[in-house]
Short mmCIF file of C-alpha atoms in Angstrom, two decimals:
data_model
loop_
_atom_site.label_atom_id
_atom_site.label_comp_id
_atom_site.label_asym_id
_atom_site.label_seq_id
_atom_site.Cartn_x
_atom_site.Cartn_y
_atom_site.Cartn_z
CA MET A 1 0.00 0.00 0.00
CA PRO A 2 1.31 3.48 -0.80
CA GLN A 3 2.74 5.41 2.11
CA PRO A 4 0.98 8.55 3.35
CA GLU A 5 2.09 11.64 1.49
CA PRO A 6 3.44 14.71 3.31
CA HIS A 7 0.20 16.58 2.62
CA GLY A 8 -2.51 17.13 0.11
CA ALA A 9 -3.39 15.94 -3.34
CA CYS A 10 -0.37 14.11 -4.78
CA CYS A 11 1.66 16.32 -2.45
CA SER A 12 0.16 19.40 -4.06
CA PRO A 13 1.93 22.47 -2.71
CA ARG A 14 0.47 25.20 -0.59
CA ALA A 15 0.14 28.61 -2.23
CA ALA A 16 3.33 29.99 -0.67
CA GLU A 17 5.39 27.09 -2.02
CA ALA A 18 4.54 27.99 -5.61
CA THR A 19 6.14 31.42 -5.23
CA GLY A 20 9.64 32.50 -4.27
CA ALA A 21 8.92 30.99 -0.85
CA ALA A 22 9.74 27.62 -2.40
CA VAL A 23 13.34 28.72 -2.79
CA GLY A 24 13.72 30.73 0.36
CA HIS A 25 12.11 34.07 -0.47
CA ALA A 26 9.19 35.76 1.21
CA SER A 27 5.74 35.05 -0.19
CA PRO A 28 3.65 38.09 -1.08
CA THR A 29 0.47 38.89 0.77
CA VAL A 30 -2.46 38.15 -1.51
CA PRO A 31 -5.83 39.80 -0.88
CA LEU A 32 -8.90 37.66 -1.29
CA PRO A 33 -10.44 37.99 -4.76
CA ALA A 34 -13.38 40.34 -5.04
CA PRO A 35 -16.76 38.56 -4.93
CA ALA A 36 -18.11 37.61 -8.32
CA MET A 37 -21.15 39.40 -9.64
CA PRO A 38 -24.27 37.22 -9.40
CA GLY A 39 -25.17 35.58 -12.66
CA THR A 40 -28.48 34.36 -13.99
CA GLY A 41 -28.67 31.08 -12.17
CA THR A 42 -28.74 27.98 -14.35
CA ALA A 43 -28.63 30.14 -17.49
CA ALA A 44 -25.07 31.11 -16.55
CA HIS A 45 -23.96 27.49 -16.15
CA ASP A 46 -24.67 25.10 -18.99
CA SER A 47 -23.46 21.76 -17.64
CA GLU A 48 -25.64 18.70 -18.05
CA GLN A 49 -27.11 17.71 -14.69
CA CYS A 50 -27.15 14.25 -13.10
CA ALA A 51 -30.05 13.53 -10.75
CA ILE A 52 -28.91 11.79 -7.56
CA PRO A 53 -31.83 10.19 -5.71
CA ALA A 54 -32.46 10.60 -2.01
CA GLY A 55 -31.30 7.68 0.09
CA VAL A 56 -28.82 6.14 2.50
CA PHE A 57 -25.37 4.96 1.46
CA ALA A 58 -22.25 3.57 3.16
CA MET A 59 -19.61 6.31 3.17
CA GLY A 60 -15.93 5.48 3.56
CA ASP A 61 -13.34 2.85 2.65
CA SER A 62 -14.79 -0.66 2.81
CA SER A 63 -11.97 -2.36 0.85
CA GLY A 64 -9.00 -1.57 3.11
CA ASP A 65 -7.24 0.47 0.42
CA GLY A 66 -7.36 3.77 2.26
CA ILE A 67 -4.49 5.71 3.79
CA GLU A 68 -5.01 5.85 7.54
CA ALA A 69 -3.94 9.47 7.90
CA ASP A 70 -6.68 10.53 5.46
CA GLY A 71 -9.46 9.36 7.78
CA GLU A 72 -11.40 7.21 5.28
CA ARG A 73 -12.73 5.00 8.08
CA PRO A 74 -14.89 3.91 9.78
CA VAL A 75 -17.51 3.24 7.14
CA HIS A 76 -20.74 4.87 8.28
CA ALA A 77 -24.28 5.31 7.06
CA VAL A 78 -25.14 8.70 5.55
CA GLU A 79 -28.59 9.83 4.49
CA LEU A 80 -28.89 12.49 1.78
CA GLY A 81 -31.77 14.23 0.12
CA ALA A 82 -32.03 14.27 -3.66
CA PHE A 83 -29.75 16.69 -5.49
CA GLY A 84 -28.43 17.52 -8.95
CA ILE A 85 -24.72 17.58 -9.78
CA ASP A 86 -22.74 18.49 -12.88
CA ALA A 87 -22.02 15.60 -15.20
CA THR A 88 -18.50 16.96 -15.68
CA ALA A 89 -15.96 19.18 -14.03
CA VAL A 90 -16.21 22.86 -14.97
CA THR A 91 -14.31 23.40 -18.22
CA ASN A 92 -11.92 26.10 -19.35
CA LEU A 93 -14.60 27.43 -21.71
CA GLN A 94 -17.17 27.68 -18.92
CA PHE A 95 -14.73 29.40 -16.59
CA ALA A 96 -13.77 31.82 -19.37
CA ARG A 97 -17.42 32.84 -19.71
CA PHE A 98 -17.53 33.54 -15.98
CA VAL A 99 -14.38 35.67 -16.13
CA SER A 100 -15.63 37.52 -19.21
CA ALA A 101 -18.95 38.30 -17.50
CA THR A 102 -17.50 39.42 -14.17
CA GLY A 103 -13.90 40.49 -14.68
CA TYR A 104 -12.94 38.09 -11.91
CA VAL A 105 -9.21 37.64 -11.22
CA THR A 106 -8.16 34.31 -9.73
CA GLU A 107 -5.89 33.98 -6.73
CA ALA A 108 -3.09 32.45 -8.83
CA GLU A 109 -3.19 35.54 -11.03
CA ARG A 110 -3.07 37.82 -8.00
CA LEU A 111 -0.30 35.80 -6.40
CA GLY A 112 1.62 35.74 -9.66
CA ALA A 113 2.50 32.03 -9.58
CA SER A 114 1.11 28.53 -9.21
CA ALA A 115 2.34 24.95 -9.01
CA VAL A 116 2.98 23.05 -12.26
CA PHE A 117 4.00 19.40 -12.64
CA HIS A 118 7.57 19.29 -13.93
CA LEU A 119 6.82 17.55 -17.24
CA LEU A 120 4.14 20.12 -18.07
CA VAL A 121 6.09 23.33 -17.46
CA ASP A 122 5.96 25.66 -20.48
CA ALA A 123 7.57 28.88 -19.35
CA PRO A 124 10.70 31.02 -19.68
CA THR A 125 13.50 29.94 -17.37
CA ALA A 126 13.25 33.25 -15.51
CA ASP A 127 9.68 32.37 -14.45
CA ILE A 128 10.68 29.18 -12.64
CA THR A 129 11.07 29.68 -8.89
CA GLY A 130 12.32 26.14 -8.35
CA PRO A 131 11.09 22.73 -7.17
CA VAL A 132 9.04 22.41 -4.02
CA PRO A 133 11.15 20.87 -1.22
CA GLY A 134 10.16 17.26 -0.61
CA THR A 135 8.10 17.03 -3.81
CA PRO A 136 10.46 18.08 -6.62
CA TRP A 137 8.00 17.06 -9.34
CA TRP A 138 6.06 20.22 -8.43
CA ILE A 139 7.61 23.41 -9.80
CA GLY A 140 6.74 26.93 -8.76
CA VAL A 141 6.09 28.86 -11.98
CA ARG A 142 5.45 32.58 -12.17
CA GLY A 143 2.69 33.38 -14.63
CA ALA A 144 1.05 29.96 -14.33
CA ASP A 145 -2.72 30.34 -13.96
CA TRP A 146 -5.97 29.04 -15.42
CA ARG A 147 -5.27 30.70 -18.78
CA HIS A 148 -1.65 29.50 -18.83
CA PRO A 149 -1.71 26.04 -17.21
CA GLY A 150 1.94 25.25 -17.99
CA GLY A 151 3.24 28.76 -17.48
CA ARG A 152 3.45 32.00 -19.45
CA ALA A 153 4.33 30.26 -22.75
CA SER A 154 1.26 28.00 -22.64
CA SER A 155 -2.36 28.71 -23.55
CA LEU A 156 -5.81 27.12 -23.63
CA VAL A 157 -5.77 26.46 -27.38
CA GLY A 158 -7.13 22.94 -27.78
CA LEU A 159 -8.01 22.72 -24.08
CA GLU A 160 -11.41 24.39 -24.15
CA ASP A 161 -13.19 21.19 -23.12
CA HIS A 162 -10.60 20.23 -20.50
CA PRO A 163 -11.26 20.94 -16.81
CA VAL A 164 -10.17 24.36 -15.56
CA VAL A 165 -7.17 24.11 -13.22
CA HIS A 166 -5.10 26.51 -11.11
CA VAL A 167 -8.32 27.51 -9.34
CA THR A 168 -8.46 27.73 -5.56
CA TRP A 169 -11.37 26.77 -3.34
CA ASN A 170 -12.14 30.48 -3.10
CA ASP A 171 -12.12 30.82 -6.90
CA ALA A 172 -14.48 27.85 -7.25
CA ASN A 173 -16.90 29.43 -4.79
CA ALA A 174 -16.80 32.71 -6.70
CA TYR A 175 -17.82 30.83 -9.85
CA CYS A 176 -20.62 29.15 -7.93
CA ALA A 177 -21.92 32.50 -6.65
CA TRP A 178 -22.09 33.81 -10.21
CA ALA A 179 -23.74 30.65 -11.56
CA GLY A 180 -26.28 30.28 -8.76
CA ARG A 181 -24.65 27.01 -7.70
CA ARG A 182 -22.52 25.68 -4.84
CA LEU A 183 -19.74 23.17 -4.27
CA PRO A 184 -20.86 19.66 -3.30
CA THR A 185 -20.46 18.50 0.24
CA GLU A 186 -17.99 15.66 0.67
CA ALA A 187 -20.89 13.26 1.27
CA GLU A 188 -22.73 14.42 -1.85
CA TRP A 189 -19.57 14.05 -3.91
CA GLU A 190 -18.96 10.47 -2.74
CA ARG A 191 -22.57 9.35 -3.24
CA ALA A 192 -22.57 10.78 -6.76
CA ALA A 193 -19.15 9.29 -7.59
CA ARG A 194 -20.28 5.82 -6.53
CA GLY A 195 -22.89 5.79 -9.26
CA GLY A 196 -25.18 3.56 -7.22
CA LEU A 197 -22.57 0.82 -6.66
CA GLU A 198 -22.49 0.22 -2.91
CA GLY A 199 -19.03 -0.46 -1.47
CA ALA A 200 -17.18 -0.39 -4.81
CA ARG A 201 -13.64 0.97 -5.02
CA HIS A 202 -14.22 2.98 -8.18
CA PRO A 203 -17.16 4.61 -10.01
CA TRP A 204 -17.23 1.65 -12.43
CA GLY A 205 -16.85 -1.06 -9.75
CA ASP A 206 -13.79 -3.03 -8.68
CA ALA A 207 -12.21 -3.69 -12.08
CA PRO A 208 -8.62 -2.43 -12.34
CA ILE A 209 -7.91 1.07 -13.59
CA ASP A 210 -4.50 0.31 -15.08
CA GLY A 211 -5.45 -1.16 -18.42
CA SER A 212 -4.40 -4.70 -17.53
CA ASP A 213 -7.48 -5.92 -19.41
CA GLY A 214 -6.86 -3.51 -22.28
CA VAL A 215 -9.22 -0.80 -21.01
CA TRP A 216 -8.20 2.44 -19.31
CA ARG A 217 -11.07 3.60 -17.10
CA ALA A 218 -9.79 6.98 -15.93
CA ASN A 219 -6.99 9.45 -16.59
CA VAL A 220 -4.17 8.50 -14.23
CA TRP A 221 -0.40 8.14 -14.52
CA GLN A 222 1.09 5.37 -16.65
CA GLY A 223 4.73 4.41 -16.31
CA SER A 224 7.19 5.21 -13.54
CA PHE A 225 6.15 8.15 -11.36
CA PRO A 226 7.30 10.90 -11.49
CA ALA A 227 9.96 10.65 -14.19
CA HIS A 228 8.37 8.81 -17.10
CA ASN A 229 4.77 8.77 -18.32
CA THR A 230 4.19 6.29 -21.12
CA VAL A 231 0.96 8.12 -22.04
CA ASP A 232 -0.73 4.80 -22.79
CA ASP A 233 -4.15 6.43 -22.46
CA GLY A 234 -3.23 9.34 -24.72
CA TRP A 235 -3.03 12.10 -22.11
CA ILE A 236 0.12 13.33 -20.35
CA GLY A 237 -1.90 15.97 -18.50
CA THR A 238 -5.62 16.63 -18.30
CA ALA A 239 -8.10 14.98 -20.66
CA PRO A 240 -11.36 16.37 -22.08
CA VAL A 241 -14.08 16.18 -19.44
CA ARG A 242 -16.14 13.68 -21.44
CA SER A 243 -13.40 11.08 -21.82
CA TYR A 244 -13.67 7.42 -20.79
CA ALA A 245 -17.20 6.39 -19.70
CA PRO A 246 -19.70 7.90 -17.26
CA ASN A 247 -20.73 6.09 -14.09
CA GLY A 248 -24.18 4.77 -13.24
CA TYR A 249 -25.50 8.22 -12.37
CA GLY A 250 -24.02 9.81 -15.50
CA LEU A 251 -20.94 11.50 -13.98
CA TRP A 252 -17.86 11.67 -16.19
CA GLN A 253 -14.47 11.19 -14.52
CA PRO A 254 -15.28 11.70 -10.86
CA VAL A 255 -11.93 9.99 -10.28
CA GLY A 256 -8.73 10.74 -12.18
CA ASN A 257 -8.13 13.75 -14.43
CA VAL A 258 -8.34 16.47 -11.72
CA TRP A 259 -8.96 16.66 -8.01
CA GLU A 260 -12.27 18.35 -7.21
CA TRP A 261 -12.84 20.87 -4.43
CA CYS A 262 -15.66 20.13 -1.99
CA ALA A 263 -17.43 22.49 0.39
CA ASP A 264 -16.30 20.77 3.61
CA ARG A 265 -13.37 21.55 5.83
CA PHE A 266 -10.99 18.62 6.26
CA ASP A 267 -10.51 16.68 9.48
CA ALA A 268 -9.15 13.13 9.57
CA ALA A 269 -11.34 12.43 12.64
CA THR A 270 -14.63 13.42 10.97
CA TYR A 271 -15.87 9.89 10.29
CA ALA A 272 -15.00 8.58 13.75
CA ALA A 273 -17.04 11.38 15.29
CA ARG A 274 -20.08 10.50 13.17
CA VAL A 275 -20.44 6.89 14.33
CA ALA A 276 -21.24 7.80 17.93
CA GLY A 277 -24.95 7.51 17.16
CA ALA A 278 -26.77 4.48 15.77
CA GLU A 279 -28.82 6.36 13.18
CA PRO A 280 -27.56 7.44 9.75
CA VAL A 281 -26.04 10.90 9.65
CA ARG A 282 -28.35 13.23 7.72
CA ASP A 283 -26.80 15.61 5.16
CA PRO A 284 -23.41 16.03 6.94
CA ARG A 285 -21.56 19.27 6.27
CA GLY A 286 -18.11 18.58 7.74
CA PRO A 287 -16.43 20.27 10.71
CA GLU A 288 -17.19 23.89 11.54
CA SER A 289 -13.55 24.96 11.67
CA GLY A 290 -10.18 24.00 10.23
CA PRO A 291 -7.54 25.45 7.90
CA GLU A 292 -7.98 23.05 4.96
CA ARG A 293 -10.75 22.12 2.54
CA VAL A 294 -11.50 18.67 1.14
CA LEU A 295 -10.41 17.56 -2.31
CA ARG A 296 -11.81 14.41 -3.88
CA GLY A 297 -11.22 12.05 -6.80
CA GLY A 298 -7.50 11.93 -7.50
CA SER A 299 -5.92 13.25 -10.69
CA HIS A 300 -3.90 12.43 -13.78
CA LEU A 301 -0.84 12.22 -11.48
CA CYS A 302 -2.17 9.32 -9.39
CA HIS A 303 -0.39 5.97 -9.75
CA PRO A 304 -0.78 2.68 -7.83
CA SER A 305 2.87 2.81 -6.75
CA TYR A 306 2.53 6.18 -5.08
CA CYS A 307 -0.94 7.72 -4.79
CA ASN A 308 -3.91 5.36 -4.85
CA ARG A 309 -6.48 8.08 -4.23
CA TYR A 310 -8.36 7.53 -7.51
CA ARG A 311 -11.08 5.81 -5.46
CA ASN A 312 -14.61 6.73 -4.39
CA SER A 313 -13.72 6.98 -0.71
CA ALA A 314 -10.29 8.64 -1.04
CA ARG A 315 -9.85 12.02 0.65
CA SER A 316 -7.28 14.75 0.33
CA ARG A 317 -6.99 18.42 1.28
CA ASN A 318 -5.33 21.76 0.79
CA THR A 319 -5.72 25.31 2.00
CA PRO A 320 -8.56 27.26 0.35
CA GLY A 321 -6.13 29.77 -1.18
CA SER A 322 -3.89 27.18 -2.87
CA SER A 323 -3.95 26.36 -6.59
CA MET A 324 -2.22 23.73 -8.64
CA GLY A 325 -2.26 22.25 -12.11
CA ASN A 326 -4.28 19.14 -11.21
CA ALA A 327 -7.27 20.49 -9.28
CA GLY A 328 -10.63 21.84 -10.46
CA PHE A 329 -14.26 21.48 -9.39
CA ARG A 330 -17.84 20.60 -10.31
CA THR A 331 -20.98 22.14 -8.85
CA VAL A 332 -24.40 21.19 -7.47
CA GLY A 333 -27.72 22.99 -7.42
CA VAL A 334 -28.58 25.22 -4.48
#
């Protein structure tokens, strides 16, 4: 079983580590982005919706694959009302419409840098602040943001239908405010990702993800992490949001491709606290305080030898002001 990572999604860096702070310089103070202007509700957000029925499901790791420090156990009963969730992660094109309508400036743009995986850097040498200590596959790159996912020399040409990345939890919430939406709770995300398959490891069941039967089921790392990606599935970075096959509820790529921000604060002890009572927990919202927010689903950097978090129950976290090149979001109805 993979060993626990120092922190976060595939060791995704904190915001300060993507700036000069990664190489010993002070990190600038970044004001919170201005609130987005309200949009026109569902008219401002054109994603297909998946209807998730009301019901009770078993939340947590039932297969023993989880990393103890992530708090995926104990498995516990959760009751949720019906809700609608995006079939896909929010795309670059959708986020561009939001920015065009509101003039919103993301936190990575305000900070002036973000974290880029080393094989995906596309930037002048002068823009590179250096590798993040402890996770040298992450590079601090000045000018990396949602419009320039690899750095200043990159663009979104050909990536319009890929998930938007380099967006913080705060940025995702600003989009939601404009679109008349919200981020899913962690419980809503897991129920939707399971696609109606109780206790399964993955949205499609327990079949392997790694193509051993000739079928790749999600966008994860192939080869030897982090030096060599064989690109067996055709994607060295993100893939279009409607790649592979949807799950039983119609969600595309709830695991792999990009980590997805959830509304909840992270606490590894959350599940243990819920099992004190005998009844199912109704519509849980996570702890009331804490410095980190939950990320779910894994990303294109996950690999069985290192990060096995491309599972329904897998949890990760980062600070709400941190951005990186393998995290995005999807939304639910208010």
